[in-house]
Structure formats: C-alpha cells, structure tokens
Coordinates of C-alpha atoms in Angstrom, one line a residue:
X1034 CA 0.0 0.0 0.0
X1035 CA 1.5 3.4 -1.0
X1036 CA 1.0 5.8 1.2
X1037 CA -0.3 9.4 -0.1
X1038 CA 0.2 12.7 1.1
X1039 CA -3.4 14.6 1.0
X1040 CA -5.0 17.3 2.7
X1041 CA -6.3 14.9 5.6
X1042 CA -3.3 12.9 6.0
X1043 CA -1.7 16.7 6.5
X1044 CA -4.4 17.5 9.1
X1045 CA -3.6 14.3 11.0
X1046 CA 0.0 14.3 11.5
X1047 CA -0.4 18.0 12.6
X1048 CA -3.2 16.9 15.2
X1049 CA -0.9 14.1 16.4
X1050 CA 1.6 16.7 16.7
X1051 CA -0.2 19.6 18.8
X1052 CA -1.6 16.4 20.9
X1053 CA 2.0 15.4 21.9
X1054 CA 3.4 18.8 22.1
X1055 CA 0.4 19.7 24.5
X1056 CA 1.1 16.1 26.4
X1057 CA 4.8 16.9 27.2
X1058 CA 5.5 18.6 30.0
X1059 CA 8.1 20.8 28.6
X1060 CA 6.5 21.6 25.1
X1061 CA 3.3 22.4 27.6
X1062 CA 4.7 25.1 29.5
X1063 CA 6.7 26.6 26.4
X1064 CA 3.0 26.8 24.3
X1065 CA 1.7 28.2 27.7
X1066 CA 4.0 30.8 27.7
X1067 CA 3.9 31.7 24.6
X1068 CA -0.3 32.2 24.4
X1069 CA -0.4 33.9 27.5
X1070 CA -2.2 37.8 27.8
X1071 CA -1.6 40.7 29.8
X1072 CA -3.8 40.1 32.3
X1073 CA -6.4 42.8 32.3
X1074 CA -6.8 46.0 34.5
X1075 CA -9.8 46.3 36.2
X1076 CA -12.0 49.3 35.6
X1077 CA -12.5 52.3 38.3
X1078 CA -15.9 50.9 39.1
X1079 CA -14.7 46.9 39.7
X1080 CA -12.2 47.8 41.7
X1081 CA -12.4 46.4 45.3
X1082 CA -10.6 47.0 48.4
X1083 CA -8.9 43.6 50.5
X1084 CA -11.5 42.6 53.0
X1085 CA -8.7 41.8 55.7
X1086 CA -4.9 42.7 55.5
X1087 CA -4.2 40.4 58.8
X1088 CA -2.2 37.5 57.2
X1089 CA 0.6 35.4 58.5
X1090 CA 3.4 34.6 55.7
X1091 CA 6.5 33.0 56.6
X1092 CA 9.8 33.2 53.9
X1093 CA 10.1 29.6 53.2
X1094 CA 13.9 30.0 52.6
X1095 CA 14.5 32.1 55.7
X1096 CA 11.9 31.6 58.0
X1097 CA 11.4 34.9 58.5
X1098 CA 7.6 35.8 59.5
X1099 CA 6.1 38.9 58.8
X1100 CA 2.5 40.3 58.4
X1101 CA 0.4 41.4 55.1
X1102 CA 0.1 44.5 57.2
X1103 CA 3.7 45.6 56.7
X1104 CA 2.9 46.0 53.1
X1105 CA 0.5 49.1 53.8
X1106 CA 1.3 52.0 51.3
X1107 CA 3.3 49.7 48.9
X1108 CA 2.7 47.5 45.9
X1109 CA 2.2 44.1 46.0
X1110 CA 1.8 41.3 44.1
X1111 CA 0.8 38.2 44.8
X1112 CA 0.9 34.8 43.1
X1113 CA -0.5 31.5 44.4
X1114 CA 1.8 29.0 42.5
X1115 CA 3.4 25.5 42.7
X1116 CA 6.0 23.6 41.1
X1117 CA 4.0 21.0 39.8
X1118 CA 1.3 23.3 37.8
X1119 CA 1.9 23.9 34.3
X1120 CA 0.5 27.4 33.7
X1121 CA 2.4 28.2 37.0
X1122 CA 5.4 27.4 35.4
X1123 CA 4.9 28.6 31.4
X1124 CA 4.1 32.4 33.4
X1125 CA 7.1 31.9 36.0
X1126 CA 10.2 33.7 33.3
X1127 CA 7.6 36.6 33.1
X1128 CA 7.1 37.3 36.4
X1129 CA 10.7 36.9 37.3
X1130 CA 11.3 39.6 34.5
X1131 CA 9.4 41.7 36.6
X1132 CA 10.4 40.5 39.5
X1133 CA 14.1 41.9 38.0
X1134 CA 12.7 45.1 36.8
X1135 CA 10.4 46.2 40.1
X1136 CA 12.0 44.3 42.8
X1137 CA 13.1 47.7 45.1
X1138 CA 9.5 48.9 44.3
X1139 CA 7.0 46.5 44.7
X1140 CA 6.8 43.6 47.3
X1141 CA 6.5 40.3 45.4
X1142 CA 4.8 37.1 47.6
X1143 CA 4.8 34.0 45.4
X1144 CA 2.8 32.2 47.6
X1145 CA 3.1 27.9 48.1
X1146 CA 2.0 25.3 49.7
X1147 CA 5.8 23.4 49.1
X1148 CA 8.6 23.0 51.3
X1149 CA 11.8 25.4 50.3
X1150 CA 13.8 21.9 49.5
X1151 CA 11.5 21.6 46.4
X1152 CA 10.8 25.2 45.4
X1153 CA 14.9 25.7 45.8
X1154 CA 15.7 23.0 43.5
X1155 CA 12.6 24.0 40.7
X1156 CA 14.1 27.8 41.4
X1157 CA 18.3 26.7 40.4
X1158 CA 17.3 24.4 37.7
X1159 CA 15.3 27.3 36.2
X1160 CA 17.1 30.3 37.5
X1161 CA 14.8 32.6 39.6
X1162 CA 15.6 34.1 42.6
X1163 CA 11.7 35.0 43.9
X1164 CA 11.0 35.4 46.9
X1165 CA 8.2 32.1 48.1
X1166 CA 6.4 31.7 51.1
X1167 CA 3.9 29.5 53.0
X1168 CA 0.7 31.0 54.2
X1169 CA 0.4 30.6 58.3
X1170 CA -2.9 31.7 58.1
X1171 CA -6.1 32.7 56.0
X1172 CA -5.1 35.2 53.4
X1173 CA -7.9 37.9 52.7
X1174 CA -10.8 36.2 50.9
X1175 CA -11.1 38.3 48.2
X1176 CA -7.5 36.8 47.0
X1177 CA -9.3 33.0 48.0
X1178 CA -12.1 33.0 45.3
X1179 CA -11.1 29.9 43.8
X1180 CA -9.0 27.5 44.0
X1181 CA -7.4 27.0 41.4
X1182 CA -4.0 28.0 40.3
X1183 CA -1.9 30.1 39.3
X1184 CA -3.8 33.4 40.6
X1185 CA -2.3 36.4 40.9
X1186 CA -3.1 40.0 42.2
X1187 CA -1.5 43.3 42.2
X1188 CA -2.6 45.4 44.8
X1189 CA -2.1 49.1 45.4
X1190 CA -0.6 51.3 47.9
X1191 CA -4.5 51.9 49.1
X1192 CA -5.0 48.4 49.4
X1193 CA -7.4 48.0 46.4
X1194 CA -7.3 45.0 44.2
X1195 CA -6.1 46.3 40.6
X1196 CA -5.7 43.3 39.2
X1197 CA -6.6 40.0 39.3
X1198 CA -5.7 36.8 37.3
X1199 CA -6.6 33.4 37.4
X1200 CA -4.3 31.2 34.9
X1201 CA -1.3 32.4 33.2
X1202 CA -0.6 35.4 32.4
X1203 CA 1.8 37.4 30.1
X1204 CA 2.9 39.9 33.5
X1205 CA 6.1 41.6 32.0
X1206 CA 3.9 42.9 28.9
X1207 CA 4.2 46.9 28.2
X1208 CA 1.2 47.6 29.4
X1209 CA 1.3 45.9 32.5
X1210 CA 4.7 47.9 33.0
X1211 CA 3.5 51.1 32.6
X1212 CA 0.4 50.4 34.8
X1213 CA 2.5 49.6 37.9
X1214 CA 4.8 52.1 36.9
X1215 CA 1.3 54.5 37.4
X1216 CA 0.5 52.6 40.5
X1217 CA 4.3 52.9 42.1
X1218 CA 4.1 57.0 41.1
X1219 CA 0.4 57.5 43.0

C-alpha cells in the first residue's frame, strides 16, 4: 500500500503533533507561555478593596515571618503557585522579568503550599531568585475566590485589588509595566 500525502493525511499528523506537544511537560509550558495575555486591568468601578490585611506569611527560605500589614502604602503582588502546575510554570520567566525590573518597588509574595527543598531545587534548575512563602494563616478572601492556580493580584498602595488573574498570564507585557509604573508613582 502506498501511502499518499493529501490534505487529511496533513491535518492528521499536525493533530498528532499539537496532541503530543500539549502532552509533554516541557513543550506544555513553552506553548503556555507563549499564548499567555496581559492580564487585564480592572475598571474604576470593579475595583475592590482587600477585605482583611491580617495575614501570617512565613519566607520559606529564611523563615522569617512577617505580616500582610507591613505592606500598607506599597505594591504588592501576589501569586498563588506550585512547582507542579503547568500554567504556574509557562508564566514563571515573566514574572521573574518583573520581578528583575520592580524588585526595590514593589513587594513580590509568590505564595506555596511546598517545602523550600523543592521550590529551591525547581528555582536553580530554572534560575529565579523570587522570593516564596507559606501562608500561616487565612489570606484575605477576596484573593481566596477559587481555588485554582496560578492566581495572581497586584494590589495598590490603598489596598485595592487592581488586578486580578486566574491562569497564566503574560505579567512583563508593556502595558502591564506602565500600569504599575502609574501605580508605584500615586
């Protein structure tokens, strides 16, 4: 039997393709990455203010404790992560970029449920130097409306809740740099 090369035999071997690339781990996070938006910014009248800035977080590399009310009159943002979860990972170069670019200016919580002995060894093989931490107690539930990750939040020096993603996200876009650029200036 010969085989032929047609417009459905095409169409297969490119669906067998996107099936495999979208089945490998690697390939997964890479076509993640790579489809990911700016997240949106949320208009005047959606904004909403955190319901309760009391929250434990301890520096999983460190130890160190501190309290989400140390943050008042900064910029924060915050990304519930792990190592395991592919969107986490495919949006993980772009928020170190801006981890690089904003670090002195804005407070950066990536938020885990994972010991430092596996984040440390998924942060050297990749590279990042963010800073991760467990959550001692409740966080505010407006950043708890799902569970699902990643989500992420950028919150402004009033405590309102400018932003707010679910999924990955494209976070070192130009827009999203010149918002918190507006946001670090208020």
């Amino acid at each position: 039997m010969k085989f032929k090369l047609n417009r459905k035999s095409i169409s297969n071997i490119v669906f067998v393709i996107a099936v495999l690339v979208l089945l490998y781990p690697p390939s997964r996070e890479w076509f993640m990455g790579k489809i990911a938006f700016s997240p949106s910014i949320k208009s005047e009248d959606k904004i909403e203010q955190l319901q309760s800035t009391n929250w434990e977080l301890k520096n999983i590399k460190t130890n160190e404790t501190l309290n989400f009310n140390e943050f008042e009159n900064k910029v924060v943002f915050v990304n519930f992560w792990a190592t395991w979860c592919p969107p986490c990972r495919a949006e993980m170069p772009m928020i170190q970029d801006l981890y690089n670019t904003y670090k002195e200016e804005v407070v950066f919580l990536m938020v885990t449920n994972e010991n430092w002995e596996k984040v440390n060894t998924y942060f050297t093989k990749s590279n990042y130097d963010l800073p991760a931490y467990n959550s001692l107690s409740s966080p505010p539930k407006n950043l708890t409306e799902t569970n699902s990750i990643p989500a992420s939040y950028l919150i402004d020096k009033n405590g309102n809740i400018r932003v707010s993603k679910v999924g990955a996200a494209k976070w070192n876009s130009s827009n999203m740099i010149e918002f918190i650029d507006k946001l670090i200036k208020e």
